[in-house]
Amino acid sequence: MEVAAESHQHFLTSLALDPRTGDLYTLCAASGEVLRYDAERQAFIEVVKADLPPASFAFLAGGEEARWVMACPTKRTLLTATAAVCERELEEIAEDLPGVTLTPYLACSNASPFNAPTAVTVSPCDGEVFFTDAGWEGDSSLLNPIGAVYRTVQRHSAVVALQPTGLAQPSSVAVGRDGCVYVAEMCENRLLRYVPRGGGVQYIGAVFARFKGSMGPSAVVVHPRTGHVFVALYEAAEVGRPYEAVDDEASTAAPPLRGRVLELDLGGTEVRTYDVPDTQLRALSFDVLGTCLYVVSSDSITCWSTLYQLALSED
């Protein structure tokens, strides 16, 4: 796992791949800035600043103009913005960032206010939007499982519940090319799968995988070619600090914990574990061909964020 780029002033929480160009974008949840990853220079380019700080974003499918859909906890809904400001070059970084105004997302216009949407993705099958409604940190928990998952229907004309309640901090959502929906439920340390039935009219949900030894899954993506599911396990920075050596000269400090990304096959069996130097994993993404995995680790206190990359084998 190699460092692709770093930022010491952004709290990066989401990754979005532009299907038109193959460019990778990331989002600062503290400032609302959207940044493009420049692989040649191994740097982030600040391209735009939203007037509200979203928690997650994705590129909407179709349409003449590229647009983002963004999960905005402060507004308790989803909003959209133009993505036509993506050509900013690194030399322009000293200039003032252009701003974009987030506008209401039509599908949510008649929906009741949500708790606080936190993760959003777009289905590769039909372009419909899926998002988690986890609430603010601590709102949905083991003692108060009010988290939910929603989806749009009829070409973004309405929102219906995939899981109306009962989830303990659903932190991420992903959709495979077979239409299966995967939801990372952090506080329960497990991954849920919702299988479409009747042409996607209804979904049947069940536990797909359970994990151990972490605070829970924080991000999930589905490989575009194999359908394998990649899950990032989150661990607090405090847990990762090594213990100090005791007086015994023979004793040594415990090595720091490393982050983990698990690869699961179509049956939910773990086939590989990828180690990451950091434990505060926030987001995952592939490149267009699925040959490279990207992992974001970020600290909300220091606003130190790192983008890691890993070339995947063909087998």
PDB file of C-alpha atoms in Angstrom, residues 114-314:
ATOM      1  CA  PHE A 114     -34.086  12.713   7.586  1.00  0.00           C
ATOM      2  CA  ASN A 115     -31.968  12.343  10.728  1.00  0.00           C
ATOM      3  CA  ALA A 116     -28.740  13.266   8.934  1.00  0.00           C
ATOM      4  CA  PRO A 117     -27.704  11.564   5.665  1.00  0.00           C
ATOM      5  CA  THR A 118     -24.053  10.561   5.789  1.00  0.00           C
ATOM      6  CA  ALA A 119     -23.165   8.314   2.835  1.00  0.00           C
ATOM      7  CA  VAL A 120     -24.384   8.286  -0.756  1.00  0.00           C
ATOM      8  CA  THR A 121     -23.740   6.256  -3.890  1.00  0.00           C
ATOM      9  CA  VAL A 122     -25.160   5.870  -7.390  1.00  0.00           C
ATOM     10  CA  SER A 123     -26.231   2.491  -8.751  1.00  0.00           C
ATOM     11  CA  PRO A 124     -24.249   1.312 -11.798  1.00  0.00           C
ATOM     12  CA  CYS A 125     -27.390  -0.513 -12.973  1.00  0.00           C
ATOM     13  CA  ASP A 126     -29.927   2.280 -13.414  1.00  0.00           C
ATOM     14  CA  GLY A 127     -28.346   5.443 -12.000  1.00  0.00           C
ATOM     15  CA  GLU A 128     -30.672   5.589  -8.997  1.00  0.00           C
ATOM     16  CA  VAL A 129     -29.286   6.981  -5.730  1.00  0.00           C
ATOM     17  CA  PHE A 130     -28.852   5.042  -2.490  1.00  0.00           C
ATOM     18  CA  PHE A 131     -27.954   6.727   0.792  1.00  0.00           C
ATOM     19  CA  THR A 132     -27.633   6.025   4.502  1.00  0.00           C
ATOM     20  CA  ASP A 133     -29.328   8.105   7.175  1.00  0.00           C
ATOM     21  CA  ALA A 134     -27.116   7.479  10.190  1.00  0.00           C
ATOM     22  CA  GLY A 135     -27.678  10.745  12.038  1.00  0.00           C
ATOM     23  CA  TRP A 136     -24.889  12.635  13.752  1.00  0.00           C
ATOM     24  CA  GLU A 137     -22.212  10.600  15.492  1.00  0.00           C
ATOM     25  CA  GLY A 138     -23.857   8.966  18.494  1.00  0.00           C
ATOM     26  CA  ASP A 139     -27.428   9.515  17.254  1.00  0.00           C
ATOM     27  CA  SER A 140     -27.740   5.948  16.012  1.00  0.00           C
ATOM     28  CA  SER A 141     -26.008   3.407  18.215  1.00  0.00           C
ATOM     29  CA  LEU A 142     -26.385  -0.034  19.752  1.00  0.00           C
ATOM     30  CA  LEU A 143     -28.763   1.455  22.315  1.00  0.00           C
ATOM     31  CA  ASN A 144     -30.586   3.616  19.782  1.00  0.00           C
ATOM     32  CA  PRO A 145     -30.571   1.898  16.355  1.00  0.00           C
ATOM     33  CA  ILE A 146     -32.429   4.531  14.351  1.00  0.00           C
ATOM     34  CA  GLY A 147     -30.189   4.390  11.281  1.00  0.00           C
ATOM     35  CA  ALA A 148     -31.825   3.812   7.895  1.00  0.00           C
ATOM     36  CA  VAL A 149     -31.117   3.306   4.199  1.00  0.00           C
ATOM     37  CA  TYR A 150     -33.076   4.936   1.368  1.00  0.00           C
ATOM     38  CA  ARG A 151     -33.138   4.789  -2.418  1.00  0.00           C
ATOM     39  CA  THR A 152     -34.623   6.822  -5.231  1.00  0.00           C
ATOM     40  CA  VAL A 153     -37.091   5.317  -7.692  1.00  0.00           C
ATOM     41  CA  GLN A 154     -38.646   6.191 -11.043  1.00  0.00           C
ATOM     42  CA  ARG A 155     -35.624   8.121 -12.305  1.00  0.00           C
ATOM     43  CA  HIS A 156     -35.045  10.158  -9.170  1.00  0.00           C
ATOM     44  CA  SER A 157     -38.669  11.202  -8.802  1.00  0.00           C
ATOM     45  CA  ALA A 158     -39.198   9.890  -5.261  1.00  0.00           C
ATOM     46  CA  VAL A 159     -37.453   8.365  -2.250  1.00  0.00           C
ATOM     47  CA  VAL A 160     -38.443   5.078  -0.622  1.00  0.00           C
ATOM     48  CA  ALA A 161     -36.977   3.259   2.366  1.00  0.00           C
ATOM     49  CA  LEU A 162     -34.791   0.238   1.792  1.00  0.00           C
ATOM     50  CA  GLN A 163     -34.464  -0.144   5.575  1.00  0.00           C
ATOM     51  CA  PRO A 164     -36.607   2.444   7.411  1.00  0.00           C
ATOM     52  CA  THR A 165     -34.942   2.045  10.835  1.00  0.00           C
ATOM     53  CA  GLY A 166     -33.144  -0.427  13.077  1.00  0.00           C
ATOM     54  CA  LEU A 167     -29.536   0.157  12.023  1.00  0.00           C
ATOM     55  CA  ALA A 168     -26.709   1.152  14.360  1.00  0.00           C
ATOM     56  CA  GLN A 169     -24.665   3.785  12.502  1.00  0.00           C
ATOM     57  CA  PRO A 170     -24.853   2.706   8.846  1.00  0.00           C
ATOM     58  CA  SER A 171     -21.621   4.277   7.647  1.00  0.00           C
ATOM     59  CA  SER A 172     -21.386   3.401   3.958  1.00  0.00           C
ATOM     60  CA  VAL A 173     -23.394   1.994   1.059  1.00  0.00           C
ATOM     61  CA  ALA A 174     -22.394   0.466  -2.284  1.00  0.00           C
ATOM     62  CA  VAL A 175     -24.242  -1.164  -5.182  1.00  0.00           C
ATOM     63  CA  GLY A 176     -22.900  -3.946  -7.401  1.00  0.00           C
ATOM     64  CA  ARG A 177     -23.574  -4.449 -11.093  1.00  0.00           C
ATOM     65  CA  ASP A 178     -25.965  -7.256 -10.153  1.00  0.00           C
ATOM     66  CA  GLY A 179     -28.073  -4.741  -8.213  1.00  0.00           C
ATOM     67  CA  CYS A 180     -27.140  -6.054  -4.765  1.00  0.00           C
ATOM     68  CA  VAL A 181     -26.842  -3.303  -2.163  1.00  0.00           C
ATOM     69  CA  TYR A 182     -24.202  -3.514   0.570  1.00  0.00           C
ATOM     70  CA  VAL A 183     -24.467  -1.477   3.772  1.00  0.00           C
ATOM     71  CA  ALA A 184     -21.691  -1.183   6.354  1.00  0.00           C
ATOM     72  CA  GLU A 185     -23.202  -1.107   9.848  1.00  0.00           C
ATOM     73  CA  MET A 186     -20.373   0.193  11.997  1.00  0.00           C
ATOM     74  CA  CYS A 187     -21.672  -0.276  15.551  1.00  0.00           C
ATOM     75  CA  GLU A 188     -22.726  -3.866  14.840  1.00  0.00           C
ATOM     76  CA  ASN A 189     -19.381  -4.570  13.122  1.00  0.00           C
ATOM     77  CA  ARG A 190     -21.087  -6.238  10.184  1.00  0.00           C
ATOM     78  CA  LEU A 191     -21.947  -5.899   6.506  1.00  0.00           C
ATOM     79  CA  LEU A 192     -25.530  -6.200   5.270  1.00  0.00           C
ATOM     80  CA  ARG A 193     -26.623  -7.222   1.783  1.00  0.00           C
ATOM     81  CA  TYR A 194     -29.962  -6.395   0.158  1.00  0.00           C
ATOM     82  CA  VAL A 195     -30.807  -8.567  -2.854  1.00  0.00           C
ATOM     83  CA  PRO A 196     -33.230  -7.162  -5.475  1.00  0.00           C
ATOM     84  CA  ARG A 197     -36.254  -9.324  -6.227  1.00  0.00           C
ATOM     85  CA  GLY A 198     -38.945  -8.913  -8.845  1.00  0.00           C
ATOM     86  CA  GLY A 199     -36.849  -6.667 -11.044  1.00  0.00           C
ATOM     87  CA  GLY A 200     -35.838  -4.462  -8.129  1.00  0.00           C
ATOM     88  CA  VAL A 201     -39.374  -3.850  -6.904  1.00  0.00           C
ATOM     89  CA  GLN A 202     -38.407  -5.174  -3.485  1.00  0.00           C
ATOM     90  CA  TYR A 203     -35.206  -6.083  -1.671  1.00  0.00           C
ATOM     91  CA  ILE A 204     -34.488  -8.927   0.749  1.00  0.00           C
ATOM     92  CA  GLY A 205     -31.902  -8.008   3.386  1.00  0.00           C
ATOM     93  CA  ALA A 206     -29.630 -10.233   5.468  1.00  0.00           C
ATOM     94  CA  VAL A 207     -26.271 -10.183   7.245  1.00  0.00           C
ATOM     95  CA  PHE A 208     -23.566 -10.817   4.632  1.00  0.00           C
ATOM     96  CA  ALA A 209     -20.466 -10.801   6.856  1.00  0.00           C
ATOM     97  CA  ARG A 210     -19.428 -10.156  10.461  1.00  0.00           C
ATOM     98  CA  PHE A 211     -16.107  -8.713  11.541  1.00  0.00           C
ATOM     99  CA  LYS A 212     -13.912  -8.736  14.645  1.00  0.00           C
ATOM    100  CA  GLY A 213     -11.286  -6.586  16.254  1.00  0.00           C
ATOM    101  CA  SER A 214     -12.237  -3.081  15.158  1.00  0.00           C
ATOM    102  CA  MET A 215     -14.795  -0.348  15.759  1.00  0.00           C
ATOM    103  CA  GLY A 216     -16.555  -1.575  12.649  1.00  0.00           C
ATOM    104  CA  PRO A 217     -16.710  -1.142   8.875  1.00  0.00           C
ATOM    105  CA  SER A 218     -16.486   2.458   7.703  1.00  0.00           C
ATOM    106  CA  ALA A 219     -16.483   2.077   3.912  1.00  0.00           C
ATOM    107  CA  VAL A 220     -17.547  -0.456   1.305  1.00  0.00           C
ATOM    108  CA  VAL A 221     -17.132  -0.702  -2.482  1.00  0.00           C
ATOM    109  CA  VAL A 222     -17.870  -3.404  -5.048  1.00  0.00           C
ATOM    110  CA  HIS A 223     -15.254  -4.349  -7.617  1.00  0.00           C
ATOM    111  CA  PRO A 224     -16.598  -3.506 -11.094  1.00  0.00           C
ATOM    112  CA  ARG A 225     -15.332  -6.711 -12.765  1.00  0.00           C
ATOM    113  CA  THR A 226     -15.337  -9.476 -10.141  1.00  0.00           C
ATOM    114  CA  GLY A 227     -18.173  -8.350  -7.885  1.00  0.00           C
ATOM    115  CA  HIS A 228     -15.934  -8.877  -4.860  1.00  0.00           C
ATOM    116  CA  VAL A 229     -16.742  -6.596  -1.947  1.00  0.00           C
ATOM    117  CA  PHE A 230     -13.985  -4.512  -0.332  1.00  0.00           C
ATOM    118  CA  VAL A 231     -14.609  -3.340   3.239  1.00  0.00           C
ATOM    119  CA  ALA A 232     -12.516  -0.898   5.288  1.00  0.00           C
ATOM    120  CA  LEU A 233     -12.415  -1.502   9.050  1.00  0.00           C
ATOM    121  CA  TYR A 234     -12.102   1.614  11.202  1.00  0.00           C
ATOM    122  CA  GLU A 235     -10.126   1.897  14.414  1.00  0.00           C
ATOM    123  CA  ALA A 236      -9.640   4.960  16.621  1.00  0.00           C
ATOM    124  CA  ALA A 237      -6.176   6.498  16.678  1.00  0.00           C
ATOM    125  CA  GLU A 238      -5.972   6.118  20.455  1.00  0.00           C
ATOM    126  CA  VAL A 239      -6.218   2.341  20.151  1.00  0.00           C
ATOM    127  CA  GLY A 240      -3.433   2.295  17.596  1.00  0.00           C
ATOM    128  CA  ARG A 241      -0.849   3.919  19.827  1.00  0.00           C
ATOM    129  CA  PRO A 242       1.841   1.518  21.097  1.00  0.00           C
ATOM    130  CA  TYR A 243       2.011   0.721  24.771  1.00  0.00           C
ATOM    131  CA  GLU A 244       5.071   2.033  26.572  1.00  0.00           C
ATOM    132  CA  ALA A 245       7.693  -0.498  27.610  1.00  0.00           C
ATOM    133  CA  VAL A 246       7.707  -1.467  31.287  1.00  0.00           C
ATOM    134  CA  ASP A 247      10.761  -1.498  33.541  1.00  0.00           C
ATOM    135  CA  ASP A 248      11.777  -4.961  32.399  1.00  0.00           C
ATOM    136  CA  GLU A 249      14.632  -4.472  29.946  1.00  0.00           C
ATOM    137  CA  ALA A 250      13.506  -7.498  27.972  1.00  0.00           C
ATOM    138  CA  SER A 251      10.101  -5.993  27.273  1.00  0.00           C
ATOM    139  CA  THR A 252       9.384  -4.016  24.139  1.00  0.00           C
ATOM    140  CA  ALA A 253       6.689  -1.608  23.120  1.00  0.00           C
ATOM    141  CA  ALA A 254       3.773  -3.147  21.293  1.00  0.00           C
ATOM    142  CA  PRO A 255       3.749  -2.292  17.580  1.00  0.00           C
ATOM    143  CA  PRO A 256       1.061   0.136  16.460  1.00  0.00           C
ATOM    144  CA  LEU A 257      -2.081  -1.255  14.917  1.00  0.00           C
ATOM    145  CA  ARG A 258      -2.497  -1.147  11.165  1.00  0.00           C
ATOM    146  CA  GLY A 259      -5.639  -0.503   9.210  1.00  0.00           C
ATOM    147  CA  ARG A 260      -7.327  -3.317   7.312  1.00  0.00           C
ATOM    148  CA  VAL A 261      -9.275  -3.583   4.093  1.00  0.00           C
ATOM    149  CA  LEU A 262     -10.942  -6.958   3.606  1.00  0.00           C
ATOM    150  CA  GLU A 263     -11.815  -8.483   0.240  1.00  0.00           C
ATOM    151  CA  LEU A 264     -14.887 -10.737   0.289  1.00  0.00           C
ATOM    152  CA  ASP A 265     -16.000 -12.988  -2.544  1.00  0.00           C
ATOM    153  CA  LEU A 266     -19.569 -13.328  -3.810  1.00  0.00           C
ATOM    154  CA  GLY A 267     -20.379 -15.718  -0.970  1.00  0.00           C
ATOM    155  CA  GLY A 268     -19.048 -13.443   1.765  1.00  0.00           C
ATOM    156  CA  THR A 269     -15.847 -15.430   2.362  1.00  0.00           C
ATOM    157  CA  GLU A 270     -12.735 -13.393   3.097  1.00  0.00           C
ATOM    158  CA  VAL A 271     -10.176 -14.004   0.363  1.00  0.00           C
ATOM    159  CA  ARG A 272      -7.592 -11.318   1.138  1.00  0.00           C
ATOM    160  CA  THR A 273      -6.627  -8.756   3.754  1.00  0.00           C
ATOM    161  CA  TYR A 274      -4.849  -5.561   2.713  1.00  0.00           C
ATOM    162  CA  ASP A 275      -2.855  -3.757   5.411  1.00  0.00           C
ATOM    163  CA  VAL A 276      -2.942   0.043   5.581  1.00  0.00           C
ATOM    164  CA  PRO A 277      -0.432   2.066   7.666  1.00  0.00           C
ATOM    165  CA  ASP A 278      -3.231   4.127   9.273  1.00  0.00           C
ATOM    166  CA  THR A 279      -6.325   2.894  11.109  1.00  0.00           C
ATOM    167  CA  GLN A 280      -8.763   5.812  10.689  1.00  0.00           C
ATOM    168  CA  LEU A 281     -10.057   4.621   7.323  1.00  0.00           C
ATOM    169  CA  ARG A 282     -12.866   6.717   5.822  1.00  0.00           C
ATOM    170  CA  ALA A 283     -13.413   5.911   2.145  1.00  0.00           C
ATOM    171  CA  LEU A 284     -12.654   3.434  -0.645  1.00  0.00           C
ATOM    172  CA  SER A 285     -12.727   3.625  -4.432  1.00  0.00           C
ATOM    173  CA  PHE A 286     -11.416   1.889  -7.537  1.00  0.00           C
ATOM    174  CA  ASP A 287     -10.147   3.350 -10.752  1.00  0.00           C
ATOM    175  CA  VAL A 288     -12.324   2.921 -13.841  1.00  0.00           C
ATOM    176  CA  LEU A 289     -10.820  -0.455 -14.788  1.00  0.00           C
ATOM    177  CA  GLY A 290     -10.740  -1.809 -11.253  1.00  0.00           C
ATOM    178  CA  THR A 291      -6.976  -2.304 -11.371  1.00  0.00           C
ATOM    179  CA  CYS A 292      -6.182   0.077  -8.504  1.00  0.00           C
ATOM    180  CA  LEU A 293      -7.707   0.415  -5.042  1.00  0.00           C
ATOM    181  CA  TYR A 294      -7.728   3.808  -3.293  1.00  0.00           C
ATOM    182  CA  VAL A 295      -8.065   4.196   0.476  1.00  0.00           C
ATOM    183  CA  VAL A 296      -8.528   7.422   2.453  1.00  0.00           C
ATOM    184  CA  SER A 297      -7.413   7.739   6.055  1.00  0.00           C
ATOM    185  CA  SER A 298      -8.032  10.999   7.895  1.00  0.00           C
ATOM    186  CA  ASP A 299      -7.939  12.471  11.383  1.00  0.00           C
ATOM    187  CA  SER A 300     -10.791  14.812  12.331  1.00  0.00           C
ATOM    188  CA  ILE A 301      -8.664  16.516  15.013  1.00  0.00           C
ATOM    189  CA  THR A 302      -5.480  17.247  13.077  1.00  0.00           C
ATOM    190  CA  CYS A 303      -7.123  17.373   9.595  1.00  0.00           C
ATOM    191  CA  TRP A 304      -4.270  15.220   8.348  1.00  0.00           C
ATOM    192  CA  SER A 305      -5.476  13.044   5.474  1.00  0.00           C
ATOM    193  CA  THR A 306      -3.693  10.453   3.363  1.00  0.00           C
ATOM    194  CA  LEU A 307      -4.720   8.808   0.107  1.00  0.00           C
ATOM    195  CA  TYR A 308      -3.242   5.334  -0.330  1.00  0.00           C
ATOM    196  CA  GLN A 309      -3.209   3.294  -3.507  1.00  0.00           C
ATOM    197  CA  LEU A 310      -2.695  -0.384  -4.224  1.00  0.00           C
ATOM    198  CA  ALA A 311      -2.324  -2.114  -7.582  1.00  0.00           C
ATOM    199  CA  LEU A 312      -4.590  -5.172  -7.591  1.00  0.00           C
ATOM    200  CA  SER A 313      -3.584  -8.522  -9.035  1.00  0.00           C
ATOM    201  CA  GLU A 314      -5.478  -9.958 -11.982  1.00  0.00           C
TER     202      GLU A 314
END
